[in-house]
């Protein structure tokens, strides 16, 4: 009996050692694979930098080429807009380019707020900017950078730019999105139907009143249900 117990203990220890060995080998293989992937991406990024330097003019002047290039960058974990310093700004000026686009967006939105309440169609904005080298994609990327800074800019339904104060609520933004999807108008019931959490009716009413008070919307009392237009 004593010897059997000893054999059993040895077997358990052996299995534990084998399991530990397998785990160690698996971790080693994962580390090796990660190193290979990292080396591949580093090599690819260097190639990307060389490509960018060679085609600098095309990237800056051709909207389609620029969109394809930035998409390729993001796929490899490179953000060409991340900083105004370093290779991407020095070699391409892309940081400066999108900064310039952002300035034009801000200026256009400010100049037209009186006639559109802060909501401008993307195509209308491009027409007013009047620069064929700037595409819809460029404007969206520039607005995304403005939004990240908390400047109250956002893209609505992919077709319009909303410029609003920093305190512009998520419910108010949702009202603008619903209105855009419905042809420009929204009523309290339609907005409330898309709100989750809390008293949806009260939230919808508050958001719509705030939009009217802020000059972003006007009211149509002739409709079957009171409608708000932007």
XYZ file of N, CA and C in Angstrom:
690
model
N 0.830 -1.205 0.000
C 0.000 0.000 0.000
C 0.869 1.261 0.000
N 1.930 1.208 0.811
C 2.798 2.386 0.910
C 3.438 2.716 -0.436
N 3.916 1.645 -1.141
C 4.570 1.878 -2.430
C 3.588 2.383 -3.481
N 2.368 1.893 -3.439
C 1.361 2.371 -4.390
C 1.101 3.867 -4.201
N 1.048 4.271 -2.916
C 0.802 5.685 -2.641
C 1.951 6.523 -3.190
N 3.193 6.007 -3.061
C 4.343 6.740 -3.572
C 4.308 6.868 -5.075
N 3.920 5.764 -5.733
C 3.809 5.814 -7.198
C 2.765 6.828 -7.619
N 1.651 6.885 -6.886
C 0.585 7.837 -7.215
C 1.047 9.275 -7.093
N 1.799 9.564 -6.034
C 2.317 10.923 -5.832
C 3.266 11.302 -6.961
N 4.138 10.345 -7.333
C 5.081 10.619 -8.426
C 4.349 10.902 -9.737
N 3.260 10.144 -9.978
C 2.492 10.337 -11.217
C 1.848 11.715 -11.253
N 1.311 12.126 -10.099
C 0.683 13.450 -10.016
C 1.720 14.539 -10.258
N 2.906 14.378 -9.622
C 3.961 15.370 -9.799
C 4.411 15.445 -11.260
N 4.498 14.252 -11.892
C 4.925 14.211 -13.288
C 3.932 14.937 -14.186
N 2.644 14.704 -13.947
C 1.613 15.379 -14.736
C 1.664 16.892 -14.527
N 1.891 17.299 -13.271
C 1.980 18.730 -12.972
C 3.167 19.359 -13.699
N 4.302 18.612 -13.696
C 5.488 19.119 -14.386
C 5.263 19.222 -15.894
N 4.575 18.203 -16.446
C 4.280 18.222 -17.878
C 3.366 19.393 -18.229
N 2.371 19.616 -17.370
C 1.443 20.722 -17.597
C 2.168 22.055 -17.552
N 3.077 22.186 -16.570
C 3.857 23.419 -16.444
C 4.756 23.615 -17.661
N 5.314 22.497 -18.151
C 6.183 22.564 -19.326
C 5.398 22.990 -20.561
N 4.183 22.432 -20.713
C 3.337 22.805 -21.845
C 2.976 24.288 -21.792
N 2.634 24.757 -20.571
C 2.256 26.168 -20.410
C 3.425 27.077 -20.747
N 4.620 26.674 -20.296
C 5.814 27.471 -20.572
C 6.104 27.518 -22.066
N 5.956 26.344 -22.726
C 6.200 26.279 -24.163
C 5.188 27.128 -24.931
N 3.916 27.081 -24.491
C 2.875 27.872 -25.149
C 3.165 29.360 -25.009
N 3.589 29.773 -23.799
C 3.910 31.180 -23.569
C 5.092 31.607 -24.434
N 6.078 30.702 -24.562
C 7.249 30.992 -25.395
C 6.854 31.159 -26.856
N 5.954 30.291 -27.324
C 5.497 30.374 -28.713
C 4.713 31.655 -28.954
N 3.875 32.033 -27.983
C 3.105 33.273 -28.113
C 4.032 34.481 -28.165
N 5.058 34.482 -27.304
C 6.009 35.594 -27.286
C 6.762 35.687 -28.609
N 7.156 34.519 -29.141
C 7.865 34.493 -30.426
C 6.977 35.019 -31.549
N 5.708 34.574 -31.537
C 4.769 35.026 -32.566
C 4.533 36.528 -32.471
N 4.385 37.033 -31.234
C 4.176 38.467 -31.038
C 5.381 39.258 -31.532
N 6.584 38.717 -31.279
C 7.804 39.391 -31.735
C 7.859 39.436 -33.257
N 7.463 38.331 -33.893
C 7.459 38.286 -35.358
C 6.462 39.292 -35.934
N 5.270 39.347 -35.319
C 4.253 40.294 -35.779
C 4.743 41.724 -35.596
N 5.346 41.993 -34.423
C 5.860 43.332 -34.162
C 6.930 43.734 -35.158
N 7.827 42.790 -35.466
C 8.895 43.071 -36.433
C 8.320 43.322 -37.820
N 7.300 42.542 -38.182
C 6.667 42.719 -39.494
C 6.025 44.098 -39.600
N 5.284 44.488 -38.543
C 4.615 45.788 -38.571
C 5.628 46.926 -38.601
N 6.729 46.761 -37.856
C 7.759 47.800 -37.856
C 8.344 47.969 -39.254
N 8.604 46.838 -39.920
C 9.126 46.885 -41.290
C 8.112 47.524 -42.233
N 6.844 47.149 -42.057
C 5.799 47.693 -42.921
C 5.651 49.197 -42.714
N 5.746 49.634 -41.471
C 5.620 51.069 -41.199
C 6.766 51.849 -41.820
N 7.962 51.271 -41.789
C 9.091 51.943 -42.444
C 8.848 52.051 -43.949
N 8.290 50.997 -44.517
C 7.956 51.031 -45.943
C 6.871 52.067 -46.207
N 5.931 52.174 -45.268
C 4.848 53.144 -45.396
C 5.399 54.566 -45.368
N 6.379 54.791 -44.503
C 6.997 56.110 -44.414
C 7.734 56.451 -45.712
N 8.435 55.461 -46.257
C 9.152 55.691 -47.516
C 8.167 55.985 -48.641
N 7.068 55.245 -48.667
C 6.027 55.464 -49.677
C 5.439 56.864 -49.529
N 5.183 57.260 -48.278
C 4.594 58.573 -48.020
C 5.519 59.695 -48.464
N 6.806 59.538 -48.160
C 7.766 60.570 -48.553
C 7.844 60.693 -50.074
N 7.759 59.557 -50.756
C 7.849 59.551 -52.217
C 6.617 60.172 -52.860
N 5.449 59.964 -52.238
C 4.194 60.426 -52.835
C 3.561 61.574 -52.039
N 4.396 62.365 -51.402
C 3.915 63.455 -50.552
C 2.936 64.370 -51.285
N 3.299 64.782 -52.477
C 2.454 65.727 -53.215
C 1.098 65.117 -53.545
N 1.111 63.863 -53.988
C -0.146 63.201 -54.326
C -1.057 63.055 -53.125
N -0.477 62.747 -51.967
C -1.271 62.579 -50.749
C -1.929 63.893 -50.354
N -1.209 64.984 -50.499
C -1.764 66.282 -50.109
C -2.791 66.805 -51.107
N -2.599 66.514 -52.397
C -3.415 67.168 -53.417
C -4.543 66.308 -53.979
N -4.459 65.001 -53.828
C -5.475 64.104 -54.393
C -6.338 63.528 -53.270
N -7.607 63.948 -53.164
C -8.476 63.485 -52.068
C -8.645 61.970 -52.020
N -8.789 61.337 -53.190
C -8.986 59.879 -53.227
C -7.721 59.164 -52.758
N -6.588 59.596 -53.267
C -5.308 59.011 -52.873
C -5.082 59.199 -51.375
N -5.426 60.385 -50.869
C -5.235 60.678 -49.444
C -6.111 59.767 -48.579
N -7.356 59.547 -49.000
C -8.258 58.674 -48.236
C -7.726 57.246 -48.203
N -7.241 56.763 -49.351
C -6.698 55.403 -49.412
C -5.447 55.276 -48.545
N -4.622 56.320 -48.569
C -3.394 56.282 -47.781
C -3.695 56.278 -46.283
N -4.598 57.142 -45.836
C -4.915 57.196 -44.406
C -5.571 55.897 -43.945
N -6.396 55.298 -44.803
C -7.012 54.012 -44.451
C -5.931 52.949 -44.268
N -4.926 52.961 -45.141
C -3.819 52.008 -45.046
C -3.032 52.238 -43.755
N -2.874 53.496 -43.372
C -2.165 53.815 -42.132
C -2.894 53.241 -40.922
N -4.199 53.481 -40.853
C -4.973 53.022 -39.700
C -4.958 51.505 -39.582
N -4.919 50.808 -40.713
C -4.903 49.345 -40.687
C -3.637 48.805 -40.034
N -2.573 49.586 -40.033
C -1.320 49.144 -39.415
C -1.082 49.819 -38.070
N -2.099 50.477 -37.545
C -1.976 51.094 -36.233
C -1.279 52.433 -36.233
N -1.155 53.063 -37.388
C -0.512 54.373 -37.489
C -1.583 55.434 -37.681
N -1.572 56.449 -36.833
C -2.526 57.549 -36.969
C -1.787 58.761 -37.520
N -1.945 59.071 -38.803
C -1.220 60.200 -39.397
C -1.672 61.549 -38.872
N -2.786 61.575 -38.151
C -3.297 62.840 -37.630
C -3.034 62.992 -36.141
N -2.354 62.033 -35.550
C -2.219 61.982 -34.100
C -1.518 63.209 -33.539
N -0.540 63.716 -34.246
C 0.250 64.814 -33.711
C 0.720 65.727 -34.825
N 0.959 66.965 -34.469
C 1.491 67.914 -35.451
C 3.016 67.845 -35.481
N 3.584 66.939 -34.683
C 5.035 66.793 -34.633
C 5.449 65.443 -35.213
N 6.727 65.291 -35.478
C 7.225 64.011 -35.929
C 7.190 63.848 -37.433
N 7.467 62.597 -37.861
C 7.620 62.320 -39.293
C 6.406 62.716 -40.104
N 5.209 62.321 -39.643
C 4.014 62.497 -40.468
C 3.738 63.970 -40.740
N 4.011 64.823 -39.769
C 3.817 66.251 -40.006
C 4.960 66.827 -40.842
N 6.181 66.419 -40.525
C 7.343 66.966 -41.230
C 7.386 66.532 -42.693
N 7.120 65.252 -42.937
C 7.236 64.724 -44.297
C 6.015 65.010 -45.149
N 4.842 65.003 -44.520
C 3.602 65.129 -45.291
C 2.849 66.426 -45.043
N 2.977 66.956 -43.846
C 2.164 68.109 -43.497
C 0.713 67.744 -43.298
N 0.403 66.436 -43.081
C -1.002 66.044 -42.971
C -1.648 66.629 -41.728
N -0.862 66.771 -40.653
C -1.430 67.393 -39.460
C -1.856 68.815 -39.760
N -0.983 69.551 -40.447
C -1.304 70.919 -40.831
C -2.484 70.956 -41.792
N -2.542 69.991 -42.713
C -3.628 69.962 -43.697
C -4.985 69.845 -43.006
N -5.125 68.885 -42.107
C -6.415 68.699 -41.445
C -6.717 69.824 -40.464
N -5.670 70.435 -39.917
C -5.879 71.625 -39.096
C -6.476 72.734 -39.955
N -5.938 72.907 -41.157
C -6.448 73.938 -42.066
C -7.889 73.644 -42.475
N -8.193 72.361 -42.737
C -9.574 71.991 -43.069
C -10.483 72.290 -41.888
N -10.033 71.962 -40.682
C -10.825 72.236 -39.488
C -11.124 73.712 -39.324
N -10.133 74.550 -39.597
C -10.339 76.002 -39.504
C -11.404 76.452 -40.498
N -11.348 75.913 -41.721
C -12.342 76.277 -42.738
C -13.738 75.820 -42.333
N -13.835 74.644 -41.712
C -15.131 74.152 -41.233
C -15.687 75.090 -40.168
N -14.853 75.464 -39.218
C -15.287 76.362 -38.144
C -15.748 77.696 -38.714
N -14.968 78.253 -39.632
C -15.314 79.545 -40.225
C -16.630 79.465 -40.988
N -16.819 78.399 -41.761
C -18.042 78.243 -42.550
C -19.254 78.065 -41.644
N -19.109 77.252 -40.607
C -20.224 77.023 -39.681
C -20.602 78.314 -38.957
N -19.598 79.089 -38.565
C -19.872 80.350 -37.876
C -20.566 81.343 -38.804
N -20.133 81.384 -40.070
C -20.696 82.337 -41.026
C -22.128 82.002 -41.412
N -22.498 80.728 -41.338
C -23.836 80.313 -41.792
C -24.795 79.983 -40.655
N -24.346 80.107 -39.406
C -25.206 79.740 -38.275
C -26.516 80.514 -38.284
N -26.466 81.775 -38.699
C -27.678 82.580 -38.704
C -28.742 82.079 -39.661
N -28.328 81.403 -40.725
C -29.299 80.918 -41.712
C -29.652 79.447 -41.566
N -28.792 78.679 -40.870
C -29.098 77.242 -40.756
C -29.148 76.732 -39.321
N -28.971 77.639 -38.353
C -29.074 77.236 -36.959
C -27.949 76.348 -36.469
N -26.872 76.250 -37.217
C -25.743 75.432 -36.784
C -25.703 74.052 -37.402
N -26.645 73.758 -38.316
C -26.663 72.462 -38.999
C -26.519 72.713 -40.493
N -25.400 72.283 -41.069
C -25.142 72.534 -42.482
C -24.871 71.215 -43.202
N -25.472 71.072 -44.380
C -25.245 69.866 -45.179
C -23.782 69.806 -45.596
N -23.234 68.617 -45.596
C -21.824 68.447 -45.929
C -21.508 68.960 -47.329
N -22.372 68.677 -48.284
C -22.141 69.143 -49.653
C -22.213 70.663 -49.738
N -23.119 71.267 -48.963
C -23.229 72.725 -48.936
C -21.945 73.330 -48.378
N -21.427 72.714 -47.314
C -20.186 73.215 -46.724
C -19.039 73.136 -47.732
N -18.951 72.020 -48.454
C -17.887 71.871 -49.452
C -18.017 72.901 -50.563
N -19.252 73.183 -50.981
C -19.469 74.199 -52.014
C -18.995 75.563 -51.527
N -19.281 75.864 -50.272
C -18.896 77.169 -49.724
C -17.385 77.273 -49.534
N -16.757 76.171 -49.138
C -15.301 76.176 -48.990
C -14.636 76.362 -50.350
N -15.203 75.706 -51.386
C -14.747 75.924 -52.753
C -13.338 75.461 -53.048
N -12.927 74.349 -52.453
C -11.584 73.820 -52.700
C -11.720 72.371 -53.149
N -11.445 72.107 -54.428
C -11.604 70.756 -54.979
C -10.659 69.741 -54.343
N -9.606 70.222 -53.686
C -8.649 69.309 -53.060
C -9.165 68.765 -51.731
N -10.286 69.313 -51.249
C -10.871 68.863 -49.978
C -12.085 67.993 -50.273
N -12.095 66.797 -49.731
C -13.183 65.848 -49.974
C -14.105 65.735 -48.760
N -15.216 65.027 -48.941
C -16.123 64.747 -47.826
C -15.375 64.009 -46.711
N -14.540 63.055 -47.103
C -13.776 62.293 -46.117
C -12.838 63.197 -45.326
N -12.211 64.165 -46.000
C -11.320 65.100 -45.316
C -12.083 65.898 -44.262
N -13.267 66.368 -44.625
C -14.073 67.158 -43.690
C -14.459 66.313 -42.481
N -14.869 65.077 -42.726
C -15.270 64.197 -41.619
C -14.107 63.943 -40.670
N -12.923 63.728 -41.219
C -11.754 63.492 -40.370
C -11.404 64.748 -39.571
N -11.494 65.899 -40.216
C -11.199 67.152 -39.518
C -12.211 67.404 -38.409
N -13.489 67.129 -38.680
C -14.534 67.320 -37.669
C -14.333 66.349 -36.511
N -13.895 65.128 -36.806
C -13.623 64.160 -35.741
C -12.547 64.690 -34.803
N -11.548 65.373 -35.361
C -10.500 65.954 -34.530
C -11.048 67.119 -33.711
N -11.929 67.917 -34.318
C -12.555 69.014 -33.579
C -13.409 68.468 -32.447
N -14.148 67.400 -32.725
C -15.013 66.795 -31.708
C -14.186 66.268 -30.547
N -13.019 65.709 -30.846
C -12.156 65.171 -29.793
C -11.658 66.272 -28.865
N -11.613 67.492 -29.366
C -11.186 68.627 -28.553
C -12.337 69.228 -27.758
N -13.543 68.688 -27.948
C -14.697 69.178 -27.206
C -15.230 70.495 -27.721
N -15.047 70.759 -28.997
C -15.458 72.044 -29.557
C -16.906 72.070 -30.038
N -17.683 71.005 -29.784
C -19.103 71.013 -30.130
C -19.403 70.729 -31.579
N -18.479 70.117 -32.304
C -18.712 69.769 -33.710
C -18.903 68.267 -33.833
N -19.839 67.873 -34.685
C -20.033 66.441 -34.931
C -20.682 66.237 -36.292
N -20.459 65.048 -36.858
C -21.081 64.672 -38.125
C -22.408 63.997 -37.814
N -23.473 64.434 -38.489
C -24.809 63.886 -38.270
C -25.207 63.035 -39.471
N -25.468 61.752 -39.221
C -25.929 60.823 -40.267
C -25.015 60.784 -41.490
N -23.778 61.195 -41.324
C -22.817 61.136 -42.416
C -23.003 62.183 -43.495
N -24.035 63.031 -43.375
C -24.347 63.979 -44.451
C -24.415 65.439 -44.008
N -24.244 65.708 -42.734
C -24.363 67.080 -42.249
C -23.389 67.308 -41.096
N -23.044 68.563 -40.892
C -22.160 68.951 -39.799
C -22.960 69.795 -38.817
N -22.930 69.403 -37.561
C -23.599 70.158 -36.504
C -22.541 70.875 -35.691
N -22.669 72.185 -35.594
C -21.783 72.962 -34.728
C -22.637 73.494 -33.592
N -22.274 73.142 -32.385
C -23.101 73.492 -31.237
C -22.209 73.827 -30.055
N -22.754 74.530 -29.066
C -21.974 74.819 -27.863
C -21.556 73.527 -27.173
N -20.541 73.604 -26.335
C -20.054 72.417 -25.639
C -21.127 71.789 -24.770
N -22.081 72.608 -24.285
C -23.124 72.076 -23.409
C -24.274 71.439 -24.180
N -24.178 71.397 -25.500
C -25.206 70.771 -26.335
C -25.361 69.318 -25.898
N -26.564 68.931 -25.467
C -26.764 67.615 -24.866
C -26.829 66.499 -25.902
N -26.635 65.266 -25.424
C -26.763 64.100 -26.298
C -28.193 63.959 -26.807
N -29.176 64.320 -25.969
C -30.578 64.245 -26.398
C -30.848 65.236 -27.524
N -30.250 66.424 -27.420
C -30.424 67.425 -28.471
C -29.783 66.939 -29.769
N -28.602 66.343 -29.647
C -27.938 65.802 -30.836
C -28.773 64.689 -31.453
N -29.387 63.875 -30.607
C -30.244 62.802 -31.112
C -31.449 63.383 -31.848
N -31.989 64.494 -31.348
C -33.123 65.146 -32.006
C -32.742 65.588 -33.415
N -31.548 66.143 -33.553
C -31.077 66.585 -34.870
C -30.908 65.384 -35.799
N -30.373 64.285 -35.278
C -30.184 63.083 -36.091
C -31.517 62.519 -36.574
N -32.502 62.447 -35.663
C -33.820 61.917 -36.030
C -34.472 62.823 -37.066
N -34.351 64.136 -36.862
C -34.935 65.082 -37.811
C -34.301 64.931 -39.189
N -32.982 64.780 -39.227
C -32.288 64.625 -40.509
C -32.755 63.367 -41.227
N -32.976 62.293 -40.466
C -33.427 61.037 -41.067
C -34.871 61.122 -41.549
N -35.653 62.046 -40.980
C -37.069 62.182 -41.337
C -37.314 63.345 -42.293
N -36.275 63.870 -42.881
C -36.455 64.943 -43.851
C -36.384 66.334 -43.276
N -35.930 66.475 -42.041
C -35.728 67.800 -41.464
C -36.562 68.117 -40.253
N -37.590 67.326 -39.979
C -38.472 67.634 -38.854
C -38.621 66.471 -37.896
N -38.943 66.774 -36.644
C -39.151 65.737 -35.633
C -40.177 66.240 -34.625
N -40.969 65.323 -34.082
C -41.882 65.692 -32.998
C -41.424 64.999 -31.725
N -42.018 65.386 -30.605
C -41.577 64.874 -29.311
C -41.717 63.360 -29.211
N -42.801 62.817 -29.756
C -43.027 61.371 -29.668
C -41.967 60.594 -30.437
N -41.612 61.088 -31.637
C -40.604 60.402 -32.448
C -39.247 60.431 -31.764
N -38.929 61.550 -31.126
C -37.653 61.643 -30.418
C -37.656 60.743 -29.192
N -38.730 60.788 -28.419
C -38.814 59.984 -27.198
C -38.685 58.495 -27.496
N -39.192 58.071 -28.641
C -39.153 56.647 -29.000
C -37.727 56.132 -29.138
N -36.798 57.028 -29.419
C -35.416 56.602 -29.603
C -34.525 56.835 -28.404
N -35.094 57.344 -27.307
C -34.302 57.608 -26.104
C -34.424 56.452 -25.125
N -33.335 56.101 -24.491
C -33.325 54.993 -23.542
C -32.929 55.490 -22.155
N -33.677 55.070 -21.153
C -33.343 55.431 -19.783
C -34.063 56.677 -19.314
N -34.524 56.660 -18.056
C -35.198 57.818 -17.492
C -36.559 58.049 -18.119
N -37.083 59.257 -17.925
C -38.376 59.647 -18.489
C -38.141 60.156 -19.909
N -38.352 59.291 -20.895
C -38.054 59.640 -22.289
C -38.873 60.831 -22.765
N -40.145 60.905 -22.368
C -40.998 62.017 -22.802
C -40.479 63.342 -22.263
N -40.093 63.356 -20.985
C -39.580 64.586 -20.374
C -38.250 64.983 -21.010
N -37.413 64.001 -21.259
C -36.121 64.290 -21.884
C -36.307 64.850 -23.286
N -37.226 64.262 -24.046
C -37.477 64.733 -25.411
C -37.999 66.157 -25.399
N -38.958 66.428 -24.516
C -39.515 67.774 -24.428
C -38.470 68.793 -24.038
N -37.627 68.446 -23.067
C -36.580 69.362 -22.625
C -35.561 69.641 -23.712
N -35.180 68.598 -24.440
C -34.202 68.775 -25.515
C -34.752 69.669 -26.618
N -36.007 69.460 -26.989
C -36.606 70.251 -28.070
C -36.802 71.703 -27.653
N -37.219 71.916 -26.408
C -37.359 73.306 -25.932
C -36.000 74.001 -25.928
N -34.966 73.279 -25.506
C -33.633 73.865 -25.491
C -33.143 74.222 -26.883
N -33.487 73.397 -27.860
C -33.091 73.677 -29.240
C -33.783 74.917 -29.779
N -35.047 75.077 -29.423
C -35.784 76.271 -29.853
C -35.215 77.510 -29.166
N -35.003 77.421 -27.855
C -34.476 78.566 -27.101
C -33.085 78.968 -27.585
N -32.307 77.975 -28.024
C -30.953 78.270 -28.487
C -30.886 78.715 -29.929
N -32.036 78.773 -30.599
C -32.065 79.217 -31.984
C -31.692 78.147 -32.988
N -31.673 76.884 -32.555
C -31.316 75.798 -33.463
C -32.525 75.246 -34.209
N -33.714 75.468 -33.686
C -34.917 74.879 -34.288
C -36.064 75.882 -34.277
N -37.012 75.670 -35.200
C -38.239 76.459 -35.201
C -39.422 75.501 -35.157
N -40.564 76.016 -34.694
C -41.721 75.165 -34.412
C -42.792 75.316 -35.481
N -43.360 74.184 -35.892
C -44.502 74.162 -36.811
C -45.714 73.661 -36.035
N -46.592 74.595 -35.659
C -47.790 74.227 -34.899
C -48.942 73.830 -35.805
N -48.758 73.895 -37.115
C -49.822 73.536 -38.045
C -49.834 72.030 -38.331
N -48.768 71.347 -37.973
C -48.697 69.905 -38.208
C -49.617 69.177 -37.232
N -50.059 67.954 -37.578
C -50.912 67.167 -36.673
C -50.307 67.045 -35.275
N -49.005 66.819 -35.211
C -48.282 66.825 -33.938
C -47.236 67.926 -34.035
N -47.088 68.704 -32.980
C -46.153 69.826 -33.006
C -44.779 69.353 -33.492
N -44.300 69.956 -34.577
C -43.049 69.509 -35.186
C -41.964 70.570 -35.034
N -40.744 70.101 -34.970
C -39.581 70.974 -34.821
C -38.674 70.766 -36.031
N -38.278 71.877 -36.645
C -37.441 71.808 -37.847
C -36.109 72.518 -37.614
N -35.093 72.067 -38.337
C -33.740 72.600 -38.161
C -33.213 73.185 -39.466
